[in-house]
XYZ file of C-alpha atoms in Angstrom:
604
model
C 26.126 -0.072 -34.931
C 23.071 -2.132 -34.025
C 22.046 -2.013 -30.352
C 19.498 -3.772 -28.102
C 18.571 -2.202 -24.755
C 16.673 -4.330 -22.238
C 14.718 -2.759 -19.359
C 12.437 -4.180 -16.639
C 9.169 -2.498 -17.690
C 7.501 -0.724 -20.614
C 7.334 2.440 -18.501
C 11.133 2.413 -18.159
C 11.399 1.920 -21.916
C 9.183 4.908 -22.662
C 11.383 7.161 -20.505
C 14.460 6.098 -22.489
C 12.774 5.993 -25.897
C 11.814 9.652 -25.597
C 15.486 10.537 -25.069
C 16.682 8.550 -28.082
C 13.995 9.947 -30.361
C 14.797 13.484 -29.208
C 18.412 12.860 -30.261
C 17.268 11.649 -33.721
C 18.291 8.026 -33.238
C 16.557 5.364 -35.305
C 15.049 3.776 -32.187
C 11.924 1.699 -31.614
C 10.500 -0.372 -28.780
C 8.961 -3.810 -28.945
C 5.277 -3.047 -28.362
C 2.697 -3.984 -25.801
C -0.069 -5.890 -27.574
C -3.371 -4.298 -26.628
C -6.933 -4.359 -27.931
C -7.762 -1.064 -26.187
C -6.104 2.311 -25.857
C -3.813 2.599 -22.824
C -1.558 5.239 -21.280
C 1.475 3.640 -22.945
C 0.150 2.719 -26.372
C -2.818 2.970 -28.676
C -4.798 -0.066 -29.758
C -2.662 -2.233 -32.013
C -4.592 -5.530 -32.048
C -8.170 -6.011 -33.265
C -8.674 -9.670 -32.387
C -10.248 -10.285 -28.969
C -9.383 -13.989 -29.222
C -5.736 -12.989 -28.822
C -6.487 -11.864 -25.264
C -8.126 -15.185 -24.459
C -5.203 -17.122 -25.923
C -2.664 -15.065 -23.998
C -4.644 -15.457 -20.762
C -4.292 -19.252 -20.781
C -0.616 -19.214 -21.784
C -0.715 -20.103 -25.492
C 1.631 -18.109 -27.781
C -0.454 -15.459 -29.537
C 1.556 -15.193 -32.777
C 1.703 -18.963 -33.409
C -1.891 -19.530 -32.323
C -3.829 -16.572 -33.720
C -1.878 -14.298 -36.043
C -1.438 -16.647 -39.016
C -5.192 -17.008 -39.549
C -6.308 -13.583 -38.297
C -8.375 -11.588 -40.803
C -6.602 -8.408 -39.664
C -3.128 -9.791 -40.390
C -2.391 -7.575 -43.425
C -3.385 -4.313 -41.748
C -1.693 -5.409 -38.512
C 1.621 -5.728 -40.359
C 1.219 -2.130 -41.513
C -0.211 -0.230 -38.518
C -0.603 -2.828 -35.770
C 1.262 -5.053 -33.374
C 3.049 -7.086 -36.055
C 4.183 -3.933 -37.826
C 5.477 -2.395 -34.617
C 7.336 -5.624 -33.833
C 8.944 -5.603 -37.289
C 9.886 -1.941 -36.828
C 11.620 -2.730 -33.517
C 13.539 -5.625 -35.077
C 14.788 -3.397 -37.912
C 15.632 -0.300 -35.815
C 19.255 0.611 -35.112
C 18.366 0.826 -31.417
C 15.661 -1.539 -30.204
C 14.273 -1.524 -26.668
C 12.645 -4.550 -25.035
C 11.451 -5.631 -21.610
C 12.932 -8.376 -19.458
C 9.794 -10.442 -19.991
C 9.904 -10.262 -23.786
C 13.578 -11.232 -23.752
C 12.761 -14.207 -21.532
C 9.776 -15.378 -23.594
C 11.229 -14.763 -27.055
C 14.706 -15.974 -26.173
C 17.820 -13.896 -25.527
C 19.598 -15.008 -28.707
C 16.551 -14.760 -30.967
C 15.533 -11.295 -29.737
C 19.023 -9.823 -30.107
C 19.982 -11.595 -33.337
C 22.274 -9.419 -35.486
C 22.975 -6.886 -32.725
C 26.517 -5.664 -32.052
C 25.857 -4.492 -28.507
C 23.303 -5.524 -25.891
C 22.718 -3.683 -22.616
C 20.718 -5.305 -19.800
C 19.485 -2.919 -17.124
C 18.896 -4.214 -13.579
C 18.749 -7.807 -12.312
C 19.490 -10.169 -15.242
C 18.438 -13.388 -13.477
C 14.870 -13.357 -14.803
C 16.319 -13.090 -18.306
C 19.094 -15.656 -17.956
C 16.963 -18.152 -16.018
C 13.291 -17.299 -16.612
C 10.790 -19.392 -14.683
C 7.364 -20.761 -15.558
C 4.803 -21.739 -12.932
C 2.113 -24.432 -13.012
C -0.585 -24.984 -10.401
C -2.387 -28.319 -9.922
C -5.708 -26.826 -11.016
C -4.229 -25.684 -14.321
C -2.637 -29.114 -14.817
C -5.984 -30.822 -14.191
C -7.642 -28.603 -16.795
C -5.015 -29.520 -19.406
C -5.304 -33.229 -18.566
C -9.073 -33.065 -19.006
C -8.712 -31.555 -22.486
C -6.005 -33.977 -23.676
C -7.993 -36.970 -22.436
C -10.999 -35.791 -24.428
C -8.873 -35.253 -27.545
C -7.613 -38.846 -27.344
C -10.919 -40.567 -26.532
C -13.742 -38.588 -28.140
C -14.700 -40.118 -31.548
C -15.220 -36.628 -32.977
C -11.548 -35.816 -32.626
C -10.356 -39.354 -33.470
C -12.107 -39.090 -36.833
C -10.564 -35.687 -37.419
C -6.979 -37.002 -37.162
C -7.447 -39.286 -40.193
C -9.568 -36.866 -42.236
C -7.662 -35.465 -45.227
C -10.501 -33.472 -46.771
C -9.806 -29.868 -47.714
C -11.497 -27.177 -49.772
C -9.909 -25.203 -52.567
C -10.450 -21.509 -53.198
C -13.673 -22.227 -55.070
C -15.080 -24.337 -52.252
C -14.578 -27.712 -53.888
C -13.759 -30.609 -51.558
C -10.639 -32.638 -52.312
C -8.517 -35.211 -50.500
C -5.018 -34.149 -49.393
C -2.813 -37.027 -48.139
C -0.360 -34.489 -46.640
C -3.218 -33.201 -44.497
C -3.635 -36.712 -43.072
C 0.084 -36.852 -42.252
C -0.022 -33.465 -40.536
C -3.006 -34.449 -38.415
C -1.483 -37.818 -37.529
C 1.581 -35.987 -36.267
C -0.669 -33.888 -34.051
C -2.223 -37.109 -32.722
C 1.231 -38.567 -31.995
C 2.194 -35.362 -30.185
C -0.954 -35.587 -28.056
C -0.085 -39.158 -27.055
C 3.392 -38.046 -25.920
C 1.926 -35.038 -24.136
C -0.634 -37.248 -22.379
C 2.100 -39.514 -20.992
C 4.028 -36.478 -19.773
C 0.976 -35.012 -18.035
C 0.038 -38.283 -16.365
C 3.575 -38.684 -15.065
C 3.623 -35.136 -13.715
C 0.170 -35.474 -12.114
C 1.174 -38.666 -10.337
C 4.448 -37.139 -9.111
C 2.674 -34.063 -7.716
C 0.017 -36.179 -6.013
C 2.628 -38.342 -4.283
C 4.943 -35.470 -3.294
C 5.045 -34.757 0.442
C 8.085 -32.482 0.261
C 9.836 -30.466 -2.475
C 11.333 -32.671 -5.165
C 12.742 -32.333 -8.704
C 10.986 -33.734 -11.781
C 11.987 -34.392 -15.380
C 9.592 -35.077 -18.284
C 9.794 -38.746 -19.382
C 9.725 -37.799 -23.082
C 9.914 -34.562 -25.068
C 9.442 -33.567 -28.696
C 9.072 -30.499 -30.922
C 5.536 -29.319 -31.514
C 4.285 -30.306 -34.980
C 3.114 -27.622 -37.407
C -0.008 -25.736 -36.320
C -0.130 -27.620 -33.011
C -0.935 -24.482 -30.991
C -3.699 -23.475 -33.430
C -5.189 -26.954 -33.141
C -5.184 -26.767 -29.341
C -7.040 -23.438 -29.441
C -9.578 -24.833 -31.924
C -10.074 -27.876 -29.671
C -10.513 -25.698 -26.566
C -13.221 -23.643 -28.275
C -14.905 -26.717 -29.756
C -14.933 -28.594 -26.465
C -16.150 -25.461 -24.636
C -13.778 -26.144 -21.753
C -12.952 -23.179 -19.552
C -9.453 -22.564 -18.240
C -9.302 -20.701 -14.941
C -5.501 -20.897 -14.872
C -2.809 -20.163 -17.495
C -1.021 -23.520 -17.720
C -0.100 -23.804 -21.383
C 3.182 -21.906 -21.359
C 4.627 -24.307 -18.763
C 3.075 -27.396 -20.395
C 4.371 -26.603 -23.888
C 7.836 -25.675 -22.587
C 8.052 -29.017 -20.742
C 6.708 -30.868 -23.798
C 9.277 -29.195 -26.090
C 12.172 -29.931 -23.715
C 12.863 -26.252 -22.955
C 12.740 -26.678 -19.160
C 16.213 -27.496 -17.869
C 15.069 -27.868 -14.251
C 11.624 -28.516 -12.814
C 10.901 -28.464 -9.085
C 7.672 -29.479 -7.380
C 7.258 -27.019 -4.520
C 5.458 -28.288 -1.412
C 4.803 -25.723 1.324
C 2.444 -25.342 4.276
C 0.254 -22.229 4.322
C -1.746 -20.886 7.238
C -5.496 -21.106 6.668
C -7.043 -17.685 7.142
C -9.756 -17.619 9.784
C -8.588 -20.792 11.542
C -6.495 -21.069 14.745
C -2.747 -20.482 14.666
C -0.897 -23.587 13.547
C -3.634 -24.881 11.254
C -2.046 -25.171 7.817
C -2.903 -26.445 4.370
C -0.471 -28.132 1.979
C 0.163 -26.052 -1.118
C 1.749 -27.526 -4.252
C 2.921 -25.989 -7.498
C 5.602 -26.555 -10.127
C 8.368 -24.207 -11.184
C 10.295 -24.769 -14.398
C 13.536 -23.024 -15.322
C 14.642 -22.189 -18.878
C 18.324 -21.649 -19.704
C 18.439 -18.421 -21.692
C 22.128 -17.552 -21.918
C 23.418 -14.387 -23.622
C 24.051 -14.509 -27.377
C 27.523 -15.157 -28.729
C 29.309 -12.797 -31.101
C 28.315 -9.497 -29.511
C 29.109 -7.417 -26.448
C 26.604 -7.930 -23.620
C 26.792 -5.344 -20.849
C 24.930 -5.957 -17.567
C 24.112 -2.800 -15.608
C 23.104 -3.928 -12.129
C 24.283 -2.516 -8.810
C 23.705 -5.883 -7.098
C 25.318 -8.141 -9.730
C 28.107 -10.521 -8.724
C 30.672 -11.589 -11.329
C 31.452 -15.001 -9.805
C 27.776 -15.821 -9.421
C 27.004 -14.938 -13.052
C 30.007 -16.914 -14.308
C 28.849 -20.010 -12.432
C 25.337 -19.483 -13.738
C 26.038 -19.240 -17.460
C 29.377 -21.061 -17.603
C 31.409 -18.402 -19.377
C 33.916 -15.717 -18.462
C 32.576 -12.326 -17.389
C 34.652 -9.159 -17.076
C 33.836 -6.953 -14.098
C 34.147 -3.393 -15.394
C 32.950 -1.701 -12.198
C 35.315 1.254 -11.560
C 37.540 1.079 -8.500
C 36.694 3.191 -5.482
C 33.459 4.722 -4.238
C 31.842 7.948 -5.366
C 31.032 10.060 -2.296
C 27.341 10.595 -1.748
C 25.961 14.109 -1.696
C 22.681 13.097 -0.055
C 21.919 10.995 2.998
C 20.398 7.529 3.058
C 19.655 6.267 6.560
C 17.712 3.420 8.140
C 15.445 2.940 11.132
C 15.533 -0.657 12.389
C 11.756 -0.972 12.432
C 9.937 -3.178 9.974
C 6.728 -2.553 8.092
C 5.216 -5.870 7.016
C 2.144 -6.583 4.933
C 0.350 -7.267 8.235
C 1.221 -3.912 9.808
C -1.999 -2.153 10.757
C -3.282 0.819 8.810
C -3.179 3.052 11.909
C 0.430 2.147 12.725
C 1.572 2.765 9.156
C -0.212 6.111 8.955
C 1.281 7.148 12.317
C 4.800 6.506 11.044
C 4.193 8.358 7.779
C 2.783 11.379 9.600
C 5.679 11.288 12.076
C 8.316 11.134 9.350
C 6.649 13.938 7.411
C 6.684 16.042 10.583
C 10.351 15.297 11.293
C 11.302 16.124 7.716
C 8.999 19.091 7.204
C 11.647 20.881 5.168
C 11.128 18.187 2.507
C 7.966 19.138 0.673
C 7.963 16.581 -2.193
C 7.867 13.088 -0.755
C 8.223 9.808 -2.646
C 7.004 6.627 -0.981
C 7.725 2.935 -1.630
C 5.971 0.258 0.416
C 3.921 -2.946 0.161
C 1.082 -2.928 -2.372
C -1.649 -3.538 0.220
C -0.607 -0.387 2.135
C -1.076 2.097 -0.703
C -4.775 2.529 0.084
C -3.911 3.401 3.694
C -1.506 6.098 2.483
C -4.220 7.505 0.210
C -6.488 7.882 3.291
C -4.103 10.248 5.060
C -5.241 13.759 5.878
C -4.832 16.296 3.062
C -2.053 18.228 4.821
C 0.105 15.072 4.692
C -1.145 13.452 1.496
C -0.614 16.642 -0.507
C 3.142 16.352 0.078
C 3.352 12.770 -1.299
C 3.992 13.355 -4.996
C 5.060 9.853 -6.066
C 4.092 6.450 -4.703
C 4.567 2.813 -5.698
C 4.950 -0.673 -4.224
C 7.612 -3.356 -4.087
C 7.484 -5.477 -7.220
C 5.994 -2.773 -9.434
C 9.237 -2.192 -11.337
C 9.211 1.553 -10.643
C 10.859 1.009 -7.260
C 14.023 -0.383 -8.843
C 14.349 1.032 -12.329
C 12.580 4.369 -12.802
C 14.884 7.377 -13.155
C 12.218 9.941 -12.324
C 12.227 9.752 -8.514
C 15.127 12.074 -7.684
C 13.800 14.711 -10.089
C 10.309 14.648 -8.590
C 11.120 14.206 -4.889
C 13.066 15.882 -2.072
C 12.876 12.766 0.118
C 12.038 9.114 -0.531
C 10.554 6.918 2.212
C 11.091 3.170 1.794
C 8.669 1.596 4.259
C 9.122 -2.111 4.896
C 11.116 -5.129 3.847
C 10.122 -6.832 0.579
C 10.433 -10.323 2.059
C 9.452 -13.314 -0.016
C 7.733 -16.629 0.878
C 9.594 -19.982 0.961
C 8.449 -20.987 -2.521
C 10.144 -17.874 -3.945
C 13.418 -18.857 -2.267
C 12.970 -22.412 -3.621
C 12.450 -20.949 -7.067
C 15.657 -18.909 -6.815
C 17.643 -21.921 -5.636
C 16.234 -23.937 -8.542
C 17.128 -21.143 -10.958
C 20.765 -21.118 -9.846
C 21.128 -24.903 -9.919
C 20.872 -25.630 -6.189
C 17.944 -28.025 -6.387
C 19.129 -30.147 -3.469
C 19.088 -27.155 -1.124
C 15.647 -26.182 -2.444
C 14.201 -29.492 -1.260
C 14.668 -28.718 2.465
C 12.885 -25.771 4.104
C 14.955 -24.644 7.137
C 13.852 -22.843 10.305
C 12.822 -19.201 10.092
C 13.419 -17.164 13.239
C 15.234 -14.238 14.833
C 18.738 -13.497 13.528
C 21.209 -10.732 14.412
C 23.351 -8.437 12.325
C 25.829 -5.640 12.987
C 25.517 -2.135 11.681
C 26.959 1.320 12.301
C 24.788 4.064 13.703
C 24.737 7.662 12.496
C 26.767 8.450 15.646
C 29.526 6.137 14.381
C 28.928 3.335 16.899
C 28.883 -0.312 15.809
C 25.875 -2.082 17.292
C 24.042 -5.403 17.073
C 20.500 -5.308 15.679
C 17.745 -7.880 15.440
C 16.045 -9.088 12.280
C 14.485 -12.252 10.934
C 15.795 -14.870 8.553
C 16.602 -18.508 7.805
C 19.107 -20.436 9.901
C 20.418 -22.426 6.919
C 23.277 -20.512 5.262
C 22.260 -21.334 1.688
C 18.672 -20.275 2.287
C 19.823 -17.206 4.208
C 22.048 -16.062 1.326
C 19.291 -16.680 -1.214
C 16.677 -14.838 0.830
C 19.009 -11.947 1.610
C 20.004 -11.620 -2.043
C 16.362 -11.183 -2.991
C 15.488 -8.797 -0.172
C 18.691 -6.795 -0.020
C 18.757 -6.303 -3.791
C 15.223 -4.877 -3.699
C 16.073 -2.513 -0.847
C 19.331 -1.367 -2.443
C 17.541 -0.661 -5.719
C 14.782 1.259 -3.929
C 17.381 3.360 -2.091
C 19.100 3.935 -5.429
C 16.071 5.851 -6.705
C 17.410 8.777 -4.648
C 20.546 8.959 -6.818
C 22.574 10.098 -3.802
C 25.753 10.730 -5.805
C 24.093 13.376 -7.998
C 23.786 17.037 -7.076
C 20.085 16.924 -7.898
C 19.564 13.664 -5.979
C 17.528 13.411 -2.789
C 17.663 11.902 0.704
C 16.242 8.457 1.490
C 14.884 7.036 4.748
C 14.336 3.266 5.097
C 12.204 1.457 7.662
C 13.398 -2.154 7.748
C 14.774 -4.668 10.239
C 17.039 -6.216 7.575
C 20.623 -5.099 7.000
C 20.897 -3.082 3.801
C 24.262 -1.315 4.091
C 22.972 1.976 5.511
C 23.843 3.844 8.680
C 21.212 3.332 11.359
C 19.281 6.078 13.111
C 19.307 4.457 16.547
C 16.077 6.059 17.745
C 12.400 5.122 17.754
C 10.630 5.962 14.512
C 8.784 9.279 14.882
C 5.061 8.586 15.017
C 2.002 10.814 14.952
C -0.961 8.594 15.732
C -4.591 9.501 15.255
C -5.225 10.406 18.906
C -2.077 12.521 19.142
C -3.045 14.261 15.910
C -6.491 15.041 17.368
C -4.859 16.531 20.469
C -2.563 18.656 18.294
C -5.547 19.907 16.279
C -7.333 20.801 19.516
C -4.295 22.699 20.704
C -4.023 24.605 17.431
C -7.702 25.530 17.583
C -7.440 26.637 21.206
C -4.471 28.845 20.402
C -6.331 30.392 17.504
C -9.548 30.918 19.522
C -7.852 32.409 22.582
C -5.228 34.472 20.859
C -5.894 38.141 21.580
C -3.492 39.531 19.021
C -4.274 37.119 16.207
C -0.765 35.677 16.186
C -1.295 32.233 17.558
C 2.395 31.454 18.072
C 2.640 34.196 20.695
C 0.109 32.455 22.965
C 1.516 29.953 25.464
C -0.655 27.426 27.307
C 0.420 25.404 30.317
C -0.209 21.683 30.514
C -2.753 22.247 33.284
C -4.639 24.749 31.136
C -4.619 22.344 28.209
C -5.850 19.546 30.484
C -8.864 21.608 31.506
C -9.620 22.781 27.985
C -9.306 19.311 26.415
C -10.834 17.403 29.325
C -7.843 15.064 29.485
C -5.741 13.981 32.486
C -2.757 16.287 32.983
C -0.316 13.363 32.779
C -1.770 12.442 29.378
C -1.424 16.046 28.224
C 2.198 16.188 29.405
C 2.977 12.959 27.573
C 1.304 14.260 24.402
C 3.188 17.545 24.570
C 6.507 15.735 24.965
C 5.750 13.668 21.843
C 4.712 16.743 19.864
C 7.883 18.503 20.961
C 9.992 15.618 19.678
C 8.131 15.873 16.361
C 8.916 19.595 16.195
C 5.282 20.682 16.343
C 5.299 22.523 19.713
C 7.953 24.228 21.868
C 8.579 26.177 25.055
C 10.713 29.295 25.462
C 11.953 27.900 28.777
C 11.377 25.036 31.207
C 8.811 27.074 33.192
C 7.062 28.737 30.281
C 3.903 27.553 28.529
C 3.640 25.505 25.375
C 3.331 27.115 21.956
C 2.558 25.927 18.460
C 5.722 26.047 16.352
C 5.380 29.183 14.224
C 5.974 29.422 10.528
C 9.045 31.066 9.016
C 10.832 32.028 12.241
C 13.821 31.025 14.336
C 13.951 31.122 18.122
C 16.010 29.750 21.005
C 14.812 27.866 24.071
C 16.318 30.016 26.845
C 16.388 27.373 29.543
C 17.928 24.652 27.411
C 20.136 26.801 25.166
C 18.661 24.867 22.219
C 18.127 26.639 18.953
C 14.888 25.734 17.180
C 14.329 26.646 13.554
C 10.762 26.517 12.350
C 9.862 24.688 9.180
C 7.029 25.060 6.670
C 3.585 23.860 7.687
C 2.627 20.189 7.532
């Protein structure tokens, strides 16, 4: 049986490949092409031009490999050889991106069974982006190729050299070069039409190329030769979109027009931003079983998307969870301050001090703030990633490495991402109108079993709201899924988000240990240690008035700080009239006046 397994990232593939190889399967993964050694693979390409070609969006194999001097050795020990090995293996593993770029049918040709792990949309409807700057750079090159006498002479030149270096005239060479010239003329008309449409667009609108054709032989190699000869520099990577449009592979193209706030200028000052998104139809292959493994997949949606019947094989019923996954209705955005984020992380680590191996998923720009936490907190964070990395929705290592996973924030997306999704699923008309974004409400059930209305943010238009929620909710659900709550060796998950994600809500403020409160706590610990006469600091109790004198703070501030530290489980009193103590390690005691039992936890 020949099998193809498709995963989001190369890291996911490596986790699975190790398992298959350990079981003696004939398995191989489609490789990462790299000219340097990396953590995932050793160098398998020795042509630096390949990196330059890939960076501007030209296909490496068609552009470089055929004329590369390392081609023979590459087919034995390099990238080409590894690609051939993956194609011939009984079990081949590939990423979503490779499946999208190569083509679903072409990549899985001859396979009996195909398994797609996680969201299949980027495979079934991959998108290509084009910015105006990249389009201008392409237009500049094509104009030069059609007007510069150097290139015009080249198109009609049929001179070639044989193996001995003798010059001879080849009429077929003239035909081949004339076909390249004809292709450039068609491409020029397409680019001019697109440039004019973008320039005139004041709102989102669809676009279709006026004429398409297949690329003639060696067209991509010619373009790369022309780019080097002309010494033009490409700051963007436009060629993948341009060639796909030219070859008629883009089923839908939408010109996105959005207003962006200009950083450093007053609120309300915006700048018009334009870009193009093209969608490729990349339906599953016929003649084999294709299994989609995605917790957020919807049968009706997929049927409408690809126009064929899909069988929902999800088992009936729900497997009871063995570990908790709860939510605080408090959002962490990319603009949340470093101090606020760190306060929440410290507070949560205090509240869940019995969890010593913490995993953390948040926005990419917040990772540096987490890394600046004090050692007593940072040492407990054993795994960390950001939304969009791939690890937050597909890695199977989290529940083995962690006792608790913190998902901090909502992975919201900008309007152009929602437009892209609507274009992908064939709702271009809805994509052309950007609705109002404001406060919305949703209902959830608290951990106490009470149904309650909560406040979030979203679009007022139903189509946009569904599209935005599908993107956000899917990301949150997948992040929560890293805890594998149905497994005995799974772990708990806590989410901070103002969006509904199907979890019970902890209807309390998020525990927070800010910098000033942490300083006060450190002072109190030091004072207990300094003044303790029997060297057991937990036996020393200090009143709020004593602490006020020793810390030189107002007594009301001290009382407020102590109340916060008590809620975080860091200090306690034996009774309402007794002094405050640091929570001891490895002991259990009862508050006499409140009849509340307090069990100590390991240190921070």
